[in-house]
Structures are given as structure tokens and as C-alpha cells.
C-alpha positions as MATLAB code, in Angstrom:
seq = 'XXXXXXXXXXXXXXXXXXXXXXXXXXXXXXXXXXXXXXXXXXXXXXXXXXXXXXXXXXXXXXXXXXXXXXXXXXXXXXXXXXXXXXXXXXXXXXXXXXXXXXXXXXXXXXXXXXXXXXXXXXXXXXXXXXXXXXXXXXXXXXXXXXXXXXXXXXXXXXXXXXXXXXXXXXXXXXXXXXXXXXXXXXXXXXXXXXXXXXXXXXXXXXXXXXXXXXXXXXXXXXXXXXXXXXXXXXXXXXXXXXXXXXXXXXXXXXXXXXXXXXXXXXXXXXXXXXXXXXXXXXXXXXXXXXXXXXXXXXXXXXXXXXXXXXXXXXXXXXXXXXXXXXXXXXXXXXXXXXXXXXXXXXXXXXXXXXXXXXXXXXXXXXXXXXXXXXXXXXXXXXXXXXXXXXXXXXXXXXXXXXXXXXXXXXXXXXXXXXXXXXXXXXXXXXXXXXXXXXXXXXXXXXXXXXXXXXXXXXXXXXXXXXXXXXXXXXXXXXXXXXXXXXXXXXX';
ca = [
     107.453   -1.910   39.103;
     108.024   -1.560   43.244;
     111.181   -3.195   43.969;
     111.441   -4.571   47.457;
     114.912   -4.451   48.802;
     114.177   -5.242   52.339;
     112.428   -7.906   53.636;
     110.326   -5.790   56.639;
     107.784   -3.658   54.944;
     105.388   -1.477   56.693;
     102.456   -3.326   59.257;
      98.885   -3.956   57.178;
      95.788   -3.135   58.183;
      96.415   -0.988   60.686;
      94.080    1.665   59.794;
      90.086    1.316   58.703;
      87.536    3.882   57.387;
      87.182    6.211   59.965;
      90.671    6.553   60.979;
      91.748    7.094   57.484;
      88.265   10.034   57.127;
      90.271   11.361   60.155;
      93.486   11.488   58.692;
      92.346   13.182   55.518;
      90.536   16.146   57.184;
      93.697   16.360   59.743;
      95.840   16.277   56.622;
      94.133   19.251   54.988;
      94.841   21.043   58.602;
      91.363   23.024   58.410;
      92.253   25.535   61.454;
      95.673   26.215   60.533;
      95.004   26.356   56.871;
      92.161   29.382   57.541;
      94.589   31.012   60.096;
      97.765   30.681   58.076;
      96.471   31.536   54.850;
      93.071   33.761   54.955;
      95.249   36.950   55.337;
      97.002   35.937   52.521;
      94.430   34.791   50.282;
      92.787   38.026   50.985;
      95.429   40.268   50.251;
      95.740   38.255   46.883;
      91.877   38.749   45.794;
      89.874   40.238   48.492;
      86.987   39.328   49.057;
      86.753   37.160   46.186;
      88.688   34.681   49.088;
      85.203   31.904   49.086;
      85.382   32.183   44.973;
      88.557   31.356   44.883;
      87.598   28.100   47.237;
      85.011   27.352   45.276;
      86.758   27.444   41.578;
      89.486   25.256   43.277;
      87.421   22.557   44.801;
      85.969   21.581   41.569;
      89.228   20.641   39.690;
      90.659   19.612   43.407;
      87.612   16.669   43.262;
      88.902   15.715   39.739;
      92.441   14.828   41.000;
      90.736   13.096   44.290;
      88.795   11.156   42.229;
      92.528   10.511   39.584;
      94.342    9.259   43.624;
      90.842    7.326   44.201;
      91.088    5.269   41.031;
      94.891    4.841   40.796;
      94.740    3.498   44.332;
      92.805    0.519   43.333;
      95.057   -0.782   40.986;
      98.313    0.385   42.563;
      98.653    0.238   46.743;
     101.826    2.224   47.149;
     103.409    4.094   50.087;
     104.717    5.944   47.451;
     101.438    7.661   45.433;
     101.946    9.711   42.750;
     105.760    8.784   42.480;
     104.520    5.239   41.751;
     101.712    6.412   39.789;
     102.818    8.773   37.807;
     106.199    7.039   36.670;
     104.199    3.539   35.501;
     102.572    5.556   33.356;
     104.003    8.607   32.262;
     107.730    8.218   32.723;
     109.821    7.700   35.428;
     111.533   10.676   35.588;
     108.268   12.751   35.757;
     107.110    9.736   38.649;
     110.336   10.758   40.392;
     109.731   14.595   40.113;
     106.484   14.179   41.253;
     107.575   12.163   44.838;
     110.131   14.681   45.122;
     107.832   17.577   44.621;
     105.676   15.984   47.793;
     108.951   15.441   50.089;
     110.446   18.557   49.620;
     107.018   20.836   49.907;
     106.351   18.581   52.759;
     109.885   19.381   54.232;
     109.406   23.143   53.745;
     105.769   22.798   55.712;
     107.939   21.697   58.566;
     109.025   24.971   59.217;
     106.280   26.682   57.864;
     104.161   24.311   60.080;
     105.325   24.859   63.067;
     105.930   28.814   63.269;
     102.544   29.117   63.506;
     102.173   26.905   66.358;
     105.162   28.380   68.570;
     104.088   31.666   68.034;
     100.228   30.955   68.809;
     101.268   28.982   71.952;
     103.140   31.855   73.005;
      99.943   34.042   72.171;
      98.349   32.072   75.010;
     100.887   32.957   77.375;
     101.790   36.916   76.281;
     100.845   37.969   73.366;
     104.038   40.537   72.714;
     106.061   36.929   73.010;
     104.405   35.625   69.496;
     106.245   38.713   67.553;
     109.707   37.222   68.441;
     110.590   35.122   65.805;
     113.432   33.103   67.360;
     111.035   32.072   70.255;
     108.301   31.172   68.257;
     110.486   29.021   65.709;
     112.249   27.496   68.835;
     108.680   26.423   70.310;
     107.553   25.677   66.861;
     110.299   23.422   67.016;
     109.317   21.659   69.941;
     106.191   20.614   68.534;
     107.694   19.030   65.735;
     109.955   16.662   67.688;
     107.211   15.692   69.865;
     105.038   14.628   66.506;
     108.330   13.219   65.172;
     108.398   10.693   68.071;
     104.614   10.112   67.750;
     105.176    9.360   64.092;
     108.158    7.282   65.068;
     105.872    4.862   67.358;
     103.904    3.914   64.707;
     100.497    4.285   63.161;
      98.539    3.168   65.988;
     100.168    5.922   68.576;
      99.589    8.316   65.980;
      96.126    8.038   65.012;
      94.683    7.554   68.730;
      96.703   10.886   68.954;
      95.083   12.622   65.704;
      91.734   11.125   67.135;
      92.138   13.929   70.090;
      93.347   16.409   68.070;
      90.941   16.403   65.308;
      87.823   15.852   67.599;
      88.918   18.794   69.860;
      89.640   20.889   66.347;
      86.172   19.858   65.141;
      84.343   20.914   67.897;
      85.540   24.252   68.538;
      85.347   24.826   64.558;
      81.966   23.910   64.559;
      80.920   25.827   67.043;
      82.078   29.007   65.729;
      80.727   28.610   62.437;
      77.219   28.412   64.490;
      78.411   31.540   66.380;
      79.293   32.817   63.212;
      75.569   32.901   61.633;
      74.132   34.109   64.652;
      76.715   37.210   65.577;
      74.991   40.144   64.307;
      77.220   42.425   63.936;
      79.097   43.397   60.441;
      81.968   45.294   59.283;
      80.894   44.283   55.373;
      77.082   43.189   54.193;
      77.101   39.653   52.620;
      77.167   39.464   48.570;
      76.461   36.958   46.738;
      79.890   38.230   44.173;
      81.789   36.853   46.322;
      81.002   33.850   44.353;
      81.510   34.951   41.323;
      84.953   35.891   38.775;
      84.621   39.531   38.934;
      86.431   39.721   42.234;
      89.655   38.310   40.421;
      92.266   40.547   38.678;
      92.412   39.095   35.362;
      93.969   35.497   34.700;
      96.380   35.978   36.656;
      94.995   37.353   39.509;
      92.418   34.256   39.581;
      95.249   32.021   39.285;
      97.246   33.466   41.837;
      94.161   32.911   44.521;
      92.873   29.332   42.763;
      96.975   28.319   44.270;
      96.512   29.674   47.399;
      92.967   27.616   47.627;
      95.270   24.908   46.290;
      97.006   25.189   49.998;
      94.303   25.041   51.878;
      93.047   21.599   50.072;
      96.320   20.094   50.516;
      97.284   17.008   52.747;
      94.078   14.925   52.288;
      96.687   12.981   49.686;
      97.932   11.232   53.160;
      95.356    8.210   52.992;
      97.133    7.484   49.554;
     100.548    7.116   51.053;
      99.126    5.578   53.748;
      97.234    2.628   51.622;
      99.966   -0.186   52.496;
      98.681    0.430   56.267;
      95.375    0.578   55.407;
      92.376   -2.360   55.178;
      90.716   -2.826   52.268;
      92.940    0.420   50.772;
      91.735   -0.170   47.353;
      88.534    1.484   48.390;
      89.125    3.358   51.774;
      91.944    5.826   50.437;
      89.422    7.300   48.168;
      86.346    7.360   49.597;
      88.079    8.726   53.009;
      89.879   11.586   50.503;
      86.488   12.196   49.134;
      84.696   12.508   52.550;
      87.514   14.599   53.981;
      87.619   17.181   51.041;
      84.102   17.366   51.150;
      84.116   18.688   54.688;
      86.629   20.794   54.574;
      85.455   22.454   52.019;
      82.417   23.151   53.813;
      83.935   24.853   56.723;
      86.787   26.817   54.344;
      83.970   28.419   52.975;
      81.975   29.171   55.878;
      84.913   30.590   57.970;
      86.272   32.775   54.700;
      82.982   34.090   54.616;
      82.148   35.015   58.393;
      85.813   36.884   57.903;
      84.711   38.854   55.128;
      81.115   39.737   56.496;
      82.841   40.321   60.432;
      86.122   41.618   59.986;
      87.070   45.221   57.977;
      89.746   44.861   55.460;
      92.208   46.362   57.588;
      91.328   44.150   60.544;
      92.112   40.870   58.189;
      95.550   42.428   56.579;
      96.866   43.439   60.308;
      95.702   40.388   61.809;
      98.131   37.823   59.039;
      98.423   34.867   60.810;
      95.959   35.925   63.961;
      92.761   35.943   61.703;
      91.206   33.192   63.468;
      91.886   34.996   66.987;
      90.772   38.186   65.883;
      87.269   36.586   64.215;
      86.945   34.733   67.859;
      87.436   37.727   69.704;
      84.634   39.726   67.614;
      82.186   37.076   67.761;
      82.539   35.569   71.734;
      84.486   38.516   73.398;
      87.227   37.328   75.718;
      86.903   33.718   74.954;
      86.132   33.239   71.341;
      89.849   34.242   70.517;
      91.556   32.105   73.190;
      89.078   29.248   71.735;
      89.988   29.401   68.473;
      93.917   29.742   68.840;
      93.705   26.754   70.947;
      92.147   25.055   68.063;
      94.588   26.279   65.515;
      97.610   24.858   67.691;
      95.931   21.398   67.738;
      95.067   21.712   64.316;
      98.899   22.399   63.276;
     100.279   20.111   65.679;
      97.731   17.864   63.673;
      99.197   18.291   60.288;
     102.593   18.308   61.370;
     101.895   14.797   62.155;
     100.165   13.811   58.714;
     102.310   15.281   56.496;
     105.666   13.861   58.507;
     103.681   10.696   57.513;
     103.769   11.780   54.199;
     106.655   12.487   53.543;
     108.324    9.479   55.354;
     106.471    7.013   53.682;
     107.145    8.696   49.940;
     110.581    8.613   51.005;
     110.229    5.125   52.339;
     109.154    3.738   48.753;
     111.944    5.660   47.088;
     114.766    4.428   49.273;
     112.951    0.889   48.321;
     112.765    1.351   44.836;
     116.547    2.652   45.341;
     116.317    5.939   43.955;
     117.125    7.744   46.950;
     119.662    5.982   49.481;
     118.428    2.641   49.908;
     118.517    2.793   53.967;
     115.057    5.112   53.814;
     113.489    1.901   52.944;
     114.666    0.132   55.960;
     111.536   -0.365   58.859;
     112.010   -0.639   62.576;
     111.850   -3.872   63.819;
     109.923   -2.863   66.873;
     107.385    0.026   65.350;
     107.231   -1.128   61.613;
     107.607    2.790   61.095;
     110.212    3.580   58.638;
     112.868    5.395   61.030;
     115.310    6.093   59.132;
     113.082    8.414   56.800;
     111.758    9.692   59.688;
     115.510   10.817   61.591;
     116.336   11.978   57.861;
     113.389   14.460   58.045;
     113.856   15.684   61.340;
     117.516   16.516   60.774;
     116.503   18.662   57.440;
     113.747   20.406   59.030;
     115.769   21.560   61.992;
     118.527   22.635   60.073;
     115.321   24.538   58.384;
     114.530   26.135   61.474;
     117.866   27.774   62.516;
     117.299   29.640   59.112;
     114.083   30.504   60.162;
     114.649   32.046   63.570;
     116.812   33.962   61.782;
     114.267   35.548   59.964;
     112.495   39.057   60.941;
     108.847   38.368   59.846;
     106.698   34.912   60.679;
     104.140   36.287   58.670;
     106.111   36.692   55.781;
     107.971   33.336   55.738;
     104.517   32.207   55.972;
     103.438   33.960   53.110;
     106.792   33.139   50.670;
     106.044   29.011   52.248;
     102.779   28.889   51.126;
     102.613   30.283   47.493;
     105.889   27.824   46.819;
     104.057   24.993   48.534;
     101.193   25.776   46.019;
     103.468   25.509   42.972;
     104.985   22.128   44.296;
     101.329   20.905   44.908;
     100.011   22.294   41.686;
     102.812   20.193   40.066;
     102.159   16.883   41.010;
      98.470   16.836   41.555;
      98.645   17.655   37.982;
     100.656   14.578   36.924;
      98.612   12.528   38.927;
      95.460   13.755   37.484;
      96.535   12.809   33.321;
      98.311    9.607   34.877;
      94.640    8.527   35.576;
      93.538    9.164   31.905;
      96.453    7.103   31.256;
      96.089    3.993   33.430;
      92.373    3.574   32.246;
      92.184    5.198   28.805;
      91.106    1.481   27.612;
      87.840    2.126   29.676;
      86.850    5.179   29.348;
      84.603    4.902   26.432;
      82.460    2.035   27.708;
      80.191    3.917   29.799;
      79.074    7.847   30.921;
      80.229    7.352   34.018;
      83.477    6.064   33.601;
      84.089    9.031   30.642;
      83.298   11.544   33.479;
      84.943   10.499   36.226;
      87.770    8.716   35.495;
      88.946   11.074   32.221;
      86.153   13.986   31.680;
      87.102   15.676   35.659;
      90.594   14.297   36.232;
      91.309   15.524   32.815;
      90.150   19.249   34.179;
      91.342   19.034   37.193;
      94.998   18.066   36.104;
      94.954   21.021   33.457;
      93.509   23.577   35.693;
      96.415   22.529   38.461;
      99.417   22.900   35.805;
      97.326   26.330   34.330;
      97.889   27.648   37.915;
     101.271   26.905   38.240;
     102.146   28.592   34.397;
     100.119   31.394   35.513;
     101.347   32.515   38.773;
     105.355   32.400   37.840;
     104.661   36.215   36.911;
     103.029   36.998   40.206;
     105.426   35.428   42.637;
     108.340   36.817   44.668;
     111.507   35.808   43.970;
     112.029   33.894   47.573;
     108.622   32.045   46.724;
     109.805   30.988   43.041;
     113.597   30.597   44.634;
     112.422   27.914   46.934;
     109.273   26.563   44.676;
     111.594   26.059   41.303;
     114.827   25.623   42.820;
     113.177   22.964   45.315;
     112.165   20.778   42.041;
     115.143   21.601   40.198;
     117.009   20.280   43.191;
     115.452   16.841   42.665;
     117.213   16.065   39.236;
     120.476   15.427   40.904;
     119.183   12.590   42.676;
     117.194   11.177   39.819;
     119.789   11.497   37.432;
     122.066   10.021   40.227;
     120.144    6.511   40.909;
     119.013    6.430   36.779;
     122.633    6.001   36.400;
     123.277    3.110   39.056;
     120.585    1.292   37.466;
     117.521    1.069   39.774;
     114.401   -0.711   38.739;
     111.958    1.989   39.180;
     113.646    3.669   35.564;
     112.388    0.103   34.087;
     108.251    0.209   35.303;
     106.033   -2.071   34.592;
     103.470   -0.244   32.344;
     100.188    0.514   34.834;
      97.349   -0.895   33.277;
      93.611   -0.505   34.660;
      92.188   -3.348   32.658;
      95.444   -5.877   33.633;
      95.150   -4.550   37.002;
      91.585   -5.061   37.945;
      91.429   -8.218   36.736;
      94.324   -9.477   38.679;
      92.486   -8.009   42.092;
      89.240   -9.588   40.917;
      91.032  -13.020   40.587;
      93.211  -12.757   43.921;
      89.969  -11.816   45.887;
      88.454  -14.942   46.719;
      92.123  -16.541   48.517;
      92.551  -12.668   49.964;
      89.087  -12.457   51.409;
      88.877  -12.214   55.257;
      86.491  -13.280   57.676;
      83.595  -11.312   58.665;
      83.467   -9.044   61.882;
      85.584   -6.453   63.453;
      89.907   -7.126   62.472;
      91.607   -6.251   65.766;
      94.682   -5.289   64.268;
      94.044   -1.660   63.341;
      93.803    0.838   65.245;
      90.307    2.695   66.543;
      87.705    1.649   63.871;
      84.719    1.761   65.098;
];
């Protein structure tokens, strides 16, 4: 049951289908997830890197289509956390919001290195190797997304629009570029496809979590449904769309690396892959291009996933299970600033600890893998509290056996397969910060369980209850026809 303990909530119908398509392919960050993580996906199971895509998509569509069908009978800032504790139990609802916010907070930093130290690329490239620089600049780029966040949604998804358009159309370009360069370092094979690339179990498991990175952020038009028009339907079909063509270009781009680039060329390169790949294909401009479109697509991301995790924090300082001033909203903006202020002083305190570092490619590398267990974790509790939610429908038709238990179902238990099977390949830093960072969140739950907050008292989410309750409210909800003026850039 969502509690409301202020009276301001955030502003509705701000956002319509094609700004909410945007936000989900920003959110899954398709430059910066190919130049942050090809290096490492490759050094995890070679060229078995568009396999490893593949094998992940599939169970990746299954929780999509869990978010999709939750989000109809449940508009909350808050997602999974909402989801996953009216049906399962709260404490596993609460574990799963606090998985997002804290992997979310760790991006920050993770975020943003990559974008100081390929803006100072641009300048000199022997300034990208100093890590202090490059996290101070990194830096930089998050407080200017933290103000854009801070403005509202409007301000931020005319600024995504840029962004992502800009991103898109260098992307796309390449990948043409791609199939016509003719030279190779490696023929095409059609294994590359296939499970004999992997290293056992493990080994596949360890590359289907890195994949799991690379998919992750299209989850924002979920927490973004109480902004959204007509959110029952436009979170998931924009999630859908967004995977959908991400996907597309993760594979093409992992494969034009593998064909172009030798295997020493990708494990020097770390971070640089997409500059290096440039440079081969359009000498003296191709690399330039395409680091250009990795900053925007970082800078990007940065700004979806600080909407993220505000708003999850924004329905747990409602519910009152974090500090109830998270839920408060800015008169002026209707953002919720004091999630946002909250985030910015964590990450920066992140940041100091990161220019202390020696390596950006290795904090990259420990970031991502416990990202991927955080993800793994709650994309997997959202996936079975689907089955839950509409286990009294599933048997009256094919289609609603399929998609709303049959691939959830797989997609949920392939997610929490990945996360058992990688503990035994991680380092300790990556299982430090991926465990402890959950672990961390049971002092808080216990915490507000203890004070008494509503959210450890849910309402049991129920599709059949739920449905009909929106079918009877939609004749006195139902707006006129024609463009709404209140959200943003819809076309």
C-alpha cells in the first residue's frame, strides 16, 4: 500500500510515448555501455562477447515484459520496491529499491570517469590517464545533470532529446561504416553465436552479467510512470521498443570489434574501444566521432539513472522507510530535491575515493560486475513478482501463460542463476561493494520496520482486483481527444 505523507506529489503527464522510447534507450546508455564494457566483456569470454548479448536479451525481454505488466496495475515512482514488496514481502520489496539506489549511486562514479577522461581525450590524450583529472571532470558532468534533473522533467527530456539524437546518429553511422570497412584483423564466424565460446557455467554466467550491464537503465520509464500519460501502457511498450534497439546496435558494434580489432588491440584499448574501432574504420575522424558520442551518451545516462534513483528514493521517503524528507517535492519544479541533494552529496563523497584510485579502467571493471549482481538481484524479484500478481490468469489463455508467467518465469531464474554463479568468479572489491552494498540496506529496513511504517503492512497486489478497478475508473478518467500540452516534446 503507497502511503502518501506529503501532500505535493510529482507533476502528471509530463512525458508521452516518444519521450519515454527516448528515455529508455538513453537509460540503457548504448555508447557508453559498448565503450565501458566491450573490453571487459571480452576479456571475460572473447569473442563469444555477441553470444553473450544474445543469451541475455532473451531472459532480459521476460523481465521487460514482468515491469510492462506490473505497471498496469501498479503506477509507482517506486517500481520494483512497490512491486515486489505487495507481493512477495516487504522486506524483499525493500531490498529490491535499495539494490536500484545504491547500484545507481555507484554508476555515479563509475558514470562519470568515463566521461572526464574521454573529454580530456579530446583535448590531449596523455590527460585521460590521470585519474584525479578525469574523476574531477567526471565530476563536473554530474553536477551539471544534477541541476538538469533538479529543473524538472521537462528541462531534462528536451535535454536527453539532443543528446540521444546526436548519440543516434553518429552510432548509426558507424555501424554502416562498419559493414562496408573492408579491412579485418579476425574473419566473421557464425560461433560467435553459439555456447562453445563460454568457459563452462560459469564462464557463461560471468559474460550473461556483464550483458546484464549493458541492458540496464531502460527500467527508468517504470520509475518514471507517475510523470508519464497513459503510464499503464507507455512504460512498457517504450521499455520494449528501447531494448529492442539497443540490442540491435550492442550486437552490431560487438561484432564490427571482433571482426576489426585484434585481441590485443581490444584488451589495450579498455575503456577507448569505441575510439580505437573509429579510428580503424574513418582514419582521423572516426575516433574523435565516436568519443564525442560516448561523452553525450554518458552524460545521457547520468541523467536517467539520477532520475532513477531519485524517484525510488522519493517513494521510499513517502512510504517512510527511508527519512521521510526524500518524499518532499519542490514547490517550484515538482522534482523531488531533496533526493536529488541527498544523491549528489553521496556520489561526490564517491568521487574523492575515486581520484584516489590508480586505474579508471579498473574501477570500471570492479563497478560494473557489482552493478551486474545488484541488477541481477532485483530484475529477478521483479520477474516472479509478475507470476505472482497474475497467477489467477495465467491459465485462461496461451498468451497470457507465455508472457505473463512462461518468459518472466525464465527470465527471473536465469537473472538470480547469474548472480549464484558468478560469486566464484568475482574479485573481492567487486563482491565487497556488490554484497556489502545490499547487506548495507538491512539497517535501514530493519530501522523503519521497527517505527512502524505502512509499506511493512501492503496491500496484497492483485492483477484481477487491479484491472478491474482501472477498467471501472476509465470512463470519469478519460481525457479529451487531441494533443495534452502539458508534457513535454510528444510529437
Amino acid at each position: 500500500m503507497r502511503t502518501t505523507t506529503h501532500s505535493r506529489g510529482l507533476q502528471p503527464n509530463v512525458l508521452g510515448t516518444f519521450d519515454t522510447i527516448v528515455m529508455a534507450v538513453a537509460g540503457s546508455a548504448p555508447a557508453y555501455s559498448l565503450a565501458a564494457t566491450t573490453a571487459v566483456l571480452f576479456g571475460a569470454v572473447g569473442y563469444a562477447g555477441p553470444a553473450a548479448l544474445l543469451y541475455c536479451a532473451i531472459p532480459m525481454l521476460g523481465i521487460v515484459l514482468a515491469y510492462a505488466r506490473l505497471g498496469r496495475i501498479d503506477v509507482n515512482a517506486g517500481a520494483g520496491y512497490s512491486w515486489v514488496g505487495r507481493t512477495l514481502h516487504p522486506f524483499l520489496g525493500f531490498l529490491s529499491g535499495w539494490a536500484l539506489v545504491f547500484a545507481a549511486t555507484v554508476f555515479m562514479v563509475a558514470g562519470s570517469l568515463p566521461a572526464g577522461s574521454l573529454t580530456l581525450s579530446l583535448i590531449d590524450p596523455a590527460l585521460a590517464e590521470r585519474t584525479p583529472l578525469a574523476a574531477a571532470v567526471g565530476a563536473g558532468w554530474f553536477l551539471m545533470m544534477l541541476l538538469v534533473v533538479l529543473g524538472g522533467a521537462r528541462l531534462t527530456v528536451r535535454a536527453q532529446l539532443v543528446m540521444s539524437g546526436v548519440e543516434m546518429i553518429v552510432l548509426v553511422g558507424f555501424v554502416v561504416a562498419a559493414v562496408l570497412h573492408r579491412g579485418s584483423a579476425t574473419a566473421f564466424d557464425w560461433s560467435w553465436f553459439g555456447f562453445e565460446g563460454f568457459d563452462g557455467p560459469q564462464g557463461f554466467a560471468a559474460g550473461a552479467l556483464i550483458a546484464a550491464f549493458y541492458y540496464w537503465g531502460w527500467d527508468v520509464t517504470s520509475n518514471l510512470s507517475e510523470e508519464t500519460r497513459n503510464s499503464r501502457r507507455t512504460a512498457g511498450l517504450a521499455a520494449l521498443v528501447g531494448v529492442g534497439f539497443v540490442f540491435v546496435l550492442f550486437e552490431a558494434f560487438t561484432v564490427a570489434v571482433n571482426v576489426v580489432l585484434s585481441k590485443e588491440e581490444i584488451r589495450t584499448a579498455g575503456p577507448n574501444v569505441l575510439a580505437v574501432l573509429g579510428e580503424e574504420i574513418w582514419p582521423g575522424v572516426g575516433g574523435k566521432l565516436l568519443v564525442v558520442a560516448v561523452v553525450l551518451s554518458t552524460v545521457a545516462t547520468l541523467e536517467t539513472t539520477l532520475l532513477q534513483v531519485t524517484r525510488s528514493l522519493f517513494a521510499m521517503g513517502r512510504d517512510r522507510t527511508l527519512p521521510a524528507a526524500l518524499g518532499t517535492v519542490h514547490r517550484r519544479w515538482n522534482t523531488p530535491w531533496v533526493a536529488i541533494a541527498t544523491v549528489g552529496v553521496a556520489a561526490t563523497v564517491m568521487f574523492l575515493a575515486a581520484a584516489a584510485a590508480e586505474s579508471v579502467q579498473r574501477i570500471l571493471s570492479d563497478a560494473v560486475a557489482a552493478i551486474g549482481l545488484q541488477i541481477a538481484f532485483y530484475y529477478g524479484l521483479a520477474g516472479i513478482a509478475a507470476v505472482v500478481a497474475y497467477k489467477s490468469l495465467l491459465l485462461r489463455s496461451v498468451r497470457n501463460f507465455v508472457l505473463g508467467g512462461l518468459w518472466p518465469l525464465l527470465g527471473s531464474g536465469f537473472m538470480l542463476w547469474c548472480f549464484y554463479e558468478s560469486l566464484g568468479e568475482l574479485s573481492t572489491t567487486a563482491l565487497a561493494i556488490g554484497l556489502g552494498g545490499l547487506l548495507l540496506g538491512v539497517v535501514p529496513l530493519l530501522v523503519y520496520w521497527r517505527k512502524g511504517s505502512d509499506y511493512y503492512r501492503p496491500a496484497r497486489l492483485d492483477a484481477v482486483r487491479a484491472l478491474a478497478a482501472t477498467e471501472a475508473s476509465v470512463p470519469t478518467a478519460r481525457r479529451p481527444r487531441g494533443r495534452d500540452k502539458s508534457y513535454a516534446t510528444d510529437f
